Coordinates of C-alpha atoms and ligand atoms in Angstrom, one line a residue:
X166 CA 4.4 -29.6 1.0
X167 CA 0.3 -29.1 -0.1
X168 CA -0.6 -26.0 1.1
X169 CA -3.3 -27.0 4.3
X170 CA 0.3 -28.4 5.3
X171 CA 2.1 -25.6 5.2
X172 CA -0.2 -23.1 7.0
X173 CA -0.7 -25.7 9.9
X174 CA 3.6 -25.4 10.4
X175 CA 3.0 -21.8 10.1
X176 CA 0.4 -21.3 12.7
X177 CA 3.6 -23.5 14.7
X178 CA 6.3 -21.4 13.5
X179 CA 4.4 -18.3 14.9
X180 CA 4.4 -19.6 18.3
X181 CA 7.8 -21.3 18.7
X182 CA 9.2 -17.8 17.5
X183 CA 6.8 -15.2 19.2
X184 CA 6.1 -14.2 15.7
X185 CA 3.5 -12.0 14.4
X186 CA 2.6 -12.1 10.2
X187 CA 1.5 -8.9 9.1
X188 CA -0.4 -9.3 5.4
X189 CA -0.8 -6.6 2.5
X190 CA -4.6 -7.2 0.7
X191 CA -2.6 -7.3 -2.3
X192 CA -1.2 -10.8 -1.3
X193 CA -2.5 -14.0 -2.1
X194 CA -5.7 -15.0 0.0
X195 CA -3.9 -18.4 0.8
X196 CA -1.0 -15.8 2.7
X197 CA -3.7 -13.3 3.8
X198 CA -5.6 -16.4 5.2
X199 CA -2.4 -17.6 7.9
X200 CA -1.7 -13.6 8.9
X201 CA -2.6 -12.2 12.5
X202 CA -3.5 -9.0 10.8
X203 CA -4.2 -8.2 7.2
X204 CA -4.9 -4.6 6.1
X205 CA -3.5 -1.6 4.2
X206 CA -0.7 0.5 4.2
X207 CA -1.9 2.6 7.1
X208 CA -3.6 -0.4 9.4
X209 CA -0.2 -2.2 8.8
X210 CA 2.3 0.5 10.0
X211 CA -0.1 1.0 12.8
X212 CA -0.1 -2.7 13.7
X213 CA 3.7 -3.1 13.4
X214 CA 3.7 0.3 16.0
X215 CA 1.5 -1.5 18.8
X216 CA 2.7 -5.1 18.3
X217 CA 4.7 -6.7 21.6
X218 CA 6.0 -9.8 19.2
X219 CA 9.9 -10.5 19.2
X220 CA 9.3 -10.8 15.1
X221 CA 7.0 -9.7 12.4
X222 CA 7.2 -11.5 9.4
X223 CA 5.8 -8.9 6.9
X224 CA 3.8 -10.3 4.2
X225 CA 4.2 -7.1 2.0
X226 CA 6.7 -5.2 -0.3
X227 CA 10.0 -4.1 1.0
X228 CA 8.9 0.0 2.1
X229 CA 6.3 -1.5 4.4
X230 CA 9.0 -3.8 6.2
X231 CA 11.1 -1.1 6.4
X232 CA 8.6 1.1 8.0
X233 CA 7.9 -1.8 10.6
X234 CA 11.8 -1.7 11.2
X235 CA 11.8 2.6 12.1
X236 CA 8.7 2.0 14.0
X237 CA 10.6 -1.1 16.0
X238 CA 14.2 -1.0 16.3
X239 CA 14.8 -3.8 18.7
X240 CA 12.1 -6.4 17.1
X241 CA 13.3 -7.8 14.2
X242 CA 11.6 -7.5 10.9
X243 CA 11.6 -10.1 8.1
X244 CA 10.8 -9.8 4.8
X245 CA 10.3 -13.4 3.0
X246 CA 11.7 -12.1 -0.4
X247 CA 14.1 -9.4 -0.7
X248 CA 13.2 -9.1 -4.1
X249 CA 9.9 -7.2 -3.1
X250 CA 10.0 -3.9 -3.9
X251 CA 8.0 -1.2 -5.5
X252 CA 7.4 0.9 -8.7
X253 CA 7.2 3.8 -7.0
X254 CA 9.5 3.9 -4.5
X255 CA 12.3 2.7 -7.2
X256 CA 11.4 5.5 -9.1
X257 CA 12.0 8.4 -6.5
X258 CA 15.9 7.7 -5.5
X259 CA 16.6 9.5 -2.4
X260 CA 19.3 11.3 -4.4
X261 CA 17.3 12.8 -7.4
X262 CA 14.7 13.4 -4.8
X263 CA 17.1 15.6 -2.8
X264 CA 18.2 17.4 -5.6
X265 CA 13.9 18.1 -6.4
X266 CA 13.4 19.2 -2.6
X267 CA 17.0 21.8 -2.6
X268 CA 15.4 24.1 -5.6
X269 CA 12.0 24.1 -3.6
X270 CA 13.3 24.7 -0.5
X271 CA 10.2 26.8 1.3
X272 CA 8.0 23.8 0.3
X273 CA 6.1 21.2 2.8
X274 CA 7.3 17.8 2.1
X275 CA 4.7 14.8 2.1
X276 CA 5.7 11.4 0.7
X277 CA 3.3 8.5 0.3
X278 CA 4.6 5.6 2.6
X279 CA 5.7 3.9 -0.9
X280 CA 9.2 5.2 -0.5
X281 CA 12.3 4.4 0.8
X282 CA 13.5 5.2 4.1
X283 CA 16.3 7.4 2.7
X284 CA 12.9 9.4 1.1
X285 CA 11.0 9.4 4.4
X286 CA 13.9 10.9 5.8
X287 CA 14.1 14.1 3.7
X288 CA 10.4 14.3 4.2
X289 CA 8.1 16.7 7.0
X290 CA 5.2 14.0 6.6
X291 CA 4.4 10.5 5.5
X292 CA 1.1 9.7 4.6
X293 CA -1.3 6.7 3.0
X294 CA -3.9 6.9 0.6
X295 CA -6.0 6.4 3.5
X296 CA -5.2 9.4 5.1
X297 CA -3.6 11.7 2.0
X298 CA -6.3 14.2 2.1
X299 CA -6.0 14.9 6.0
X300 CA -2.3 15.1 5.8
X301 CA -2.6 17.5 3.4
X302 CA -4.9 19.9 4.8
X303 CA -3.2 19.8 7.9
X304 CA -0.8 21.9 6.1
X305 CA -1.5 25.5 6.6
X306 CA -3.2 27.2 3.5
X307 CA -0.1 29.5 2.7
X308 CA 2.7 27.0 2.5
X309 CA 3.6 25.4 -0.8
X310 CA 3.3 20.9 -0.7
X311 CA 5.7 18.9 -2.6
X312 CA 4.3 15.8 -2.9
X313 CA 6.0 12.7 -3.6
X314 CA 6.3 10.1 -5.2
X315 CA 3.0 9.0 -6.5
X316 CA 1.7 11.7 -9.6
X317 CA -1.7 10.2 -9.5
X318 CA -2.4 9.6 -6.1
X319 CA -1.1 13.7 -5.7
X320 CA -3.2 15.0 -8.6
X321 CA -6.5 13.2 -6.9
X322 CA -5.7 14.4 -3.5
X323 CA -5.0 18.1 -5.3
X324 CA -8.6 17.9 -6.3
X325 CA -10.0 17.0 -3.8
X326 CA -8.4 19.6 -1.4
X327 CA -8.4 22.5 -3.7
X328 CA -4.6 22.7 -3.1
X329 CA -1.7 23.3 -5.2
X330 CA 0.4 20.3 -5.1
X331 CA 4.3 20.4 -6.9
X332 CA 4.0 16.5 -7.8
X333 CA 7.2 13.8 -8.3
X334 CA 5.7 12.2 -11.3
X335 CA 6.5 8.6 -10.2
X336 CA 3.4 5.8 -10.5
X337 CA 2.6 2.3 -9.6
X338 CA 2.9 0.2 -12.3
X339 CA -0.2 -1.8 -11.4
X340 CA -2.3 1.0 -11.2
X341 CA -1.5 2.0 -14.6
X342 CA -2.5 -1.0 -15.9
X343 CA -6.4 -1.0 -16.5
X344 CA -7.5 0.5 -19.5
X345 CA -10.2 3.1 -20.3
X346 CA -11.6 1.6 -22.9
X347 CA -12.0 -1.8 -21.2
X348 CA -13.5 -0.4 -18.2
X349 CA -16.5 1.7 -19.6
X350 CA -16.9 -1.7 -21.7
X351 CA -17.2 -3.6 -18.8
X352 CA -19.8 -0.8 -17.5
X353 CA -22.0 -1.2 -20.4
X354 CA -22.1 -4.8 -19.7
X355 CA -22.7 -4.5 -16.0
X356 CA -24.8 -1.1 -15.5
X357 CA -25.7 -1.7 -11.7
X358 CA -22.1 -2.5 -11.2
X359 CA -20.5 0.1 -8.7
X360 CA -17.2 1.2 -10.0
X361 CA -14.6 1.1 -7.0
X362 CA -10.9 2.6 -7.8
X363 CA -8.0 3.3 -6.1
X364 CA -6.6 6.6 -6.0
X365 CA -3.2 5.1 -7.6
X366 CA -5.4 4.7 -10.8
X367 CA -5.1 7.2 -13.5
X368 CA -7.5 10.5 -13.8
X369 CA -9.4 9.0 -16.8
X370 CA -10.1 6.0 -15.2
X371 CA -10.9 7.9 -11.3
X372 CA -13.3 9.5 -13.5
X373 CA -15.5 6.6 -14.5
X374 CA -15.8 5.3 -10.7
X375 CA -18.4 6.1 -8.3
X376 CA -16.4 5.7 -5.2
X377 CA -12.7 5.9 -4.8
X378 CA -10.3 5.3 -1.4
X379 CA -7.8 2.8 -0.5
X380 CA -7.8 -0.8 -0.1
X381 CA -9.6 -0.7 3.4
X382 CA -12.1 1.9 2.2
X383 CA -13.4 0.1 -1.1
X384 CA -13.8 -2.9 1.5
X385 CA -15.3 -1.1 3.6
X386 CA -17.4 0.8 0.9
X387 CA -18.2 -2.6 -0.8
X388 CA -19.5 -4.4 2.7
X389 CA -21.4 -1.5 3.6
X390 CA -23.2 -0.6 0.5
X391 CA -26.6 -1.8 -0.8
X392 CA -25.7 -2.8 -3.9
X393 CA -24.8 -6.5 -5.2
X394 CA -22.3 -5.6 -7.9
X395 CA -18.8 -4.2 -8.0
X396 CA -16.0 -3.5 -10.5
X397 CA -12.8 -3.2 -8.8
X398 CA -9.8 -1.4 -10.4
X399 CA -7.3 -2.2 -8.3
X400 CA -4.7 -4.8 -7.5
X401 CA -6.3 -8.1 -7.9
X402 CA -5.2 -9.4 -4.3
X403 CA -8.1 -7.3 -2.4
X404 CA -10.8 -9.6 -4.3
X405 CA -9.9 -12.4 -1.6
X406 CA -11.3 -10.0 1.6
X407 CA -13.9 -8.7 -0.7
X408 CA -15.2 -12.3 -1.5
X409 CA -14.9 -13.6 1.8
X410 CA -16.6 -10.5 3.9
X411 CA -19.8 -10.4 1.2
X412 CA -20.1 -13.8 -0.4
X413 CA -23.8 -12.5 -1.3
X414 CA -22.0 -10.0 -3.8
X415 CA -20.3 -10.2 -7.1
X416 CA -17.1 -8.8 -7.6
X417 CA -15.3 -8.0 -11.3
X418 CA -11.7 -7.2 -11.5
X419 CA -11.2 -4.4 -14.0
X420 CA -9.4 -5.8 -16.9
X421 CA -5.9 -4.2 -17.7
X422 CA -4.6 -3.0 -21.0
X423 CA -3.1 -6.2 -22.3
X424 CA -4.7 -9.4 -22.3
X425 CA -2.0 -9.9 -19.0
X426 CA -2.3 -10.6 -15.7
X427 CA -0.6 -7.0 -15.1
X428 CA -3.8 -6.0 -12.3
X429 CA -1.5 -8.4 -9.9
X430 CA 1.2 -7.0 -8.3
X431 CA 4.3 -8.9 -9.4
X432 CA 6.7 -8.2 -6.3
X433 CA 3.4 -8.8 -3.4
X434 CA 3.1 -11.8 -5.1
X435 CA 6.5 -13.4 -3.8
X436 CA 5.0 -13.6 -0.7
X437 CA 4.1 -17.2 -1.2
X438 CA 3.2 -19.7 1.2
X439 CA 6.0 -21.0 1.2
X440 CA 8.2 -17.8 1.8
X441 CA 6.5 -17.1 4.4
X442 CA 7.2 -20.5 6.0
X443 CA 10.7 -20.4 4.8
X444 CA 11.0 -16.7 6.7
X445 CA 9.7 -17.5 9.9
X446 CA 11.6 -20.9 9.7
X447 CA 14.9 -19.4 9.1
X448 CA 14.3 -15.4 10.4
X449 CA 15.6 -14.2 7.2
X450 CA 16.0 -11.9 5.1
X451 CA 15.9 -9.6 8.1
X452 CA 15.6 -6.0 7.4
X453 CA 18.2 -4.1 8.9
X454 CA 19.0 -0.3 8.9
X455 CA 21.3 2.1 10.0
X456 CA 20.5 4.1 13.2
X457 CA 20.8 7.5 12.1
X458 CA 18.5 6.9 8.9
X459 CA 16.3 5.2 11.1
X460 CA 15.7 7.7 13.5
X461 CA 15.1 10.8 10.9
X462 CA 13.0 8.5 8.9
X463 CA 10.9 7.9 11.7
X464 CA 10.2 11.8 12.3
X465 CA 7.4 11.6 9.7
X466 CA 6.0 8.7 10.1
X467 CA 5.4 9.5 13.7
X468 CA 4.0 12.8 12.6
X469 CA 1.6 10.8 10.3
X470 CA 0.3 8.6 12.8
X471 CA -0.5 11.7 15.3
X472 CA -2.4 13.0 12.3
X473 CA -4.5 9.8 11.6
X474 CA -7.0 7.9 13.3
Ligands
13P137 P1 -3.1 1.2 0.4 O1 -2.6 0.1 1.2 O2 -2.9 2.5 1.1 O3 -4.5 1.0 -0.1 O4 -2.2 1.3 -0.9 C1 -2.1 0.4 -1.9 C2 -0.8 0.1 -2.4 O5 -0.5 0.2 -3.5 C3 0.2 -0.5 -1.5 O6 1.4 -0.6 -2.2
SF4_138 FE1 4.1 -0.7 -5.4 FE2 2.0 -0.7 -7.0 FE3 2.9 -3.0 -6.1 FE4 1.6 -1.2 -4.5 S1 0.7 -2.3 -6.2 S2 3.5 -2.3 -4.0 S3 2.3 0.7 -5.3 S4 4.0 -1.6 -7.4

């Protein structure tokens, strides 16, 4: 079915099933572009919270889904690939993780929302790269922070808080991507550019940018500032908002490593068109999850929201 096709039975699939579509920026624009709400980890788990729909088809990778589901027990949740996971909640299993928390065992727990639910459950607070800095000094100044799973995200929000952080040295394979060398390249080439980087990024690479937030702040940063050119290091998805809020501007995705397309996000890009019609046509794959889990994974993330704003 072409594509204008497709969006037009979507915008009819919503309604027929009281359905809202919640979108990651890291999606394709065509999928951000048929979503009710598009935004980043935090704006999504605070959409799923407030939404009265009897479904959200979640546009996303599985964690975020998952979240939806602890946030909203009796709506049901669907994801339209199963296969969408993460690099860095795969690499933090809930039991390894426990094993890391039991010889720390006076230490505050924060994980980064890109965990399982099995992770958020042996965790005192969840928190976003949007809000990772406040979460963390919410934490009074003479208690000890394990902070999982992300190593890079932890070692920025470290330095920026002047706070000791014991780190699970998991990553995002995405943000690993972009290379150094390639990027202050790229700067040579472009010297009014502003560099905009994403706190999953490497130090080395943090270093070279002039400002650095998550996916709604660089948006935000990008729409608000004077300047006409941008270099974004991040997943390629959030070009599509950045485009379509400042068409005036020009916007360069840093290149990764490789000579790859390794900058997009290989499980938000199942979310295609037509898994997202498929979902909402069928209700499947629903996300389901067992009650007890559910209710001491949602501990945190409640704590997290009370935190944020
Ligand atoms: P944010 O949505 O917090 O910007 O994080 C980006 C990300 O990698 C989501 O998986
Ligand atoms: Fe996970 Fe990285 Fe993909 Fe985000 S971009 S979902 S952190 S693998």
């Amino acid at each position: 079915m072409p594509n204008d096709d497709l969006a037009a039975e979507i915008q009819e699939l919503k309604k027929a099933r009281n359905a809202v579509v919640l979108a990651h920026y890291y999606v394709d624009g065509e999928v951000q572009d048929v979503a009710d709400f598009v935004g980043d980890s935090l704006q999504l788990s605070q959409a799923a919270a407030r939404t009265t729909a009897d479904v959200i088809v979640f546009a996303g990778v599985h964690f975020m889904a998952e979240t939806a589901k602890i946030l909203n027990p009796s709506r049901k949740v669907v994801l339209p690939d199963l296969a969408a996971g993460c690099s860095l909640a795969e690499g933090c299993p809930a039991d390894r993780f426990a094993a890391f928390k039991a010889r720390h065992p006076d230490h505050y727990v924060i994980s980064y929302i890109n965990c399982s639910a099995a992770v958020k459950a042996l965790s005192d607070c969840i928190c976003t790269s949007s809000n990772a800095e406040r979460i963390v000094r919410s934490v009074p100044a003479d208690r000890p922070i394990l902070f999982a799973p992300d190593r890079n995200l932890g070692a920025y929000v470290a330095k920026q808080t002047g706070r000791e952080l014991l780190l699970w040295r998991g990553s995002c394979v995405v943000h690993e991507t972009f290379s150094e060398r390639k990027l202050i390249a790229l700067k040579t080439r472009h010297p009014g550019a502003v560099v905009l980087a994403h706190p999953e990024c490497e130090p080395q690479l943090l270093a070279l940018s002039d400002f650095i937030g998550s996916t709604s702040a660089l948006l935000q940063h990008a729409k608000a500032s004077a300047a006409t050119s941008f270099i974004v290091v991040t997943e390629s998805g959030i070009l599509h908002q950045m485009r379509k809020s400042c068409p005036d501007k020009e916007f360069i995705p840093a290149p990764p490593e490789a000579n790859c397309a390794c900058n997009d996000c290989p499980f938000m890009k199942l979310n295609s068109l037509e898994a997202v019609h498929r979902a909402l046509d069928t209700l499947a794959p629903e996300i389901t999850l067992d009650e007890d889990l559910r209710v001491k994974a949602l501990a945190p993330i409640e704590r997290m929201l009370a935190l944020s704003v």
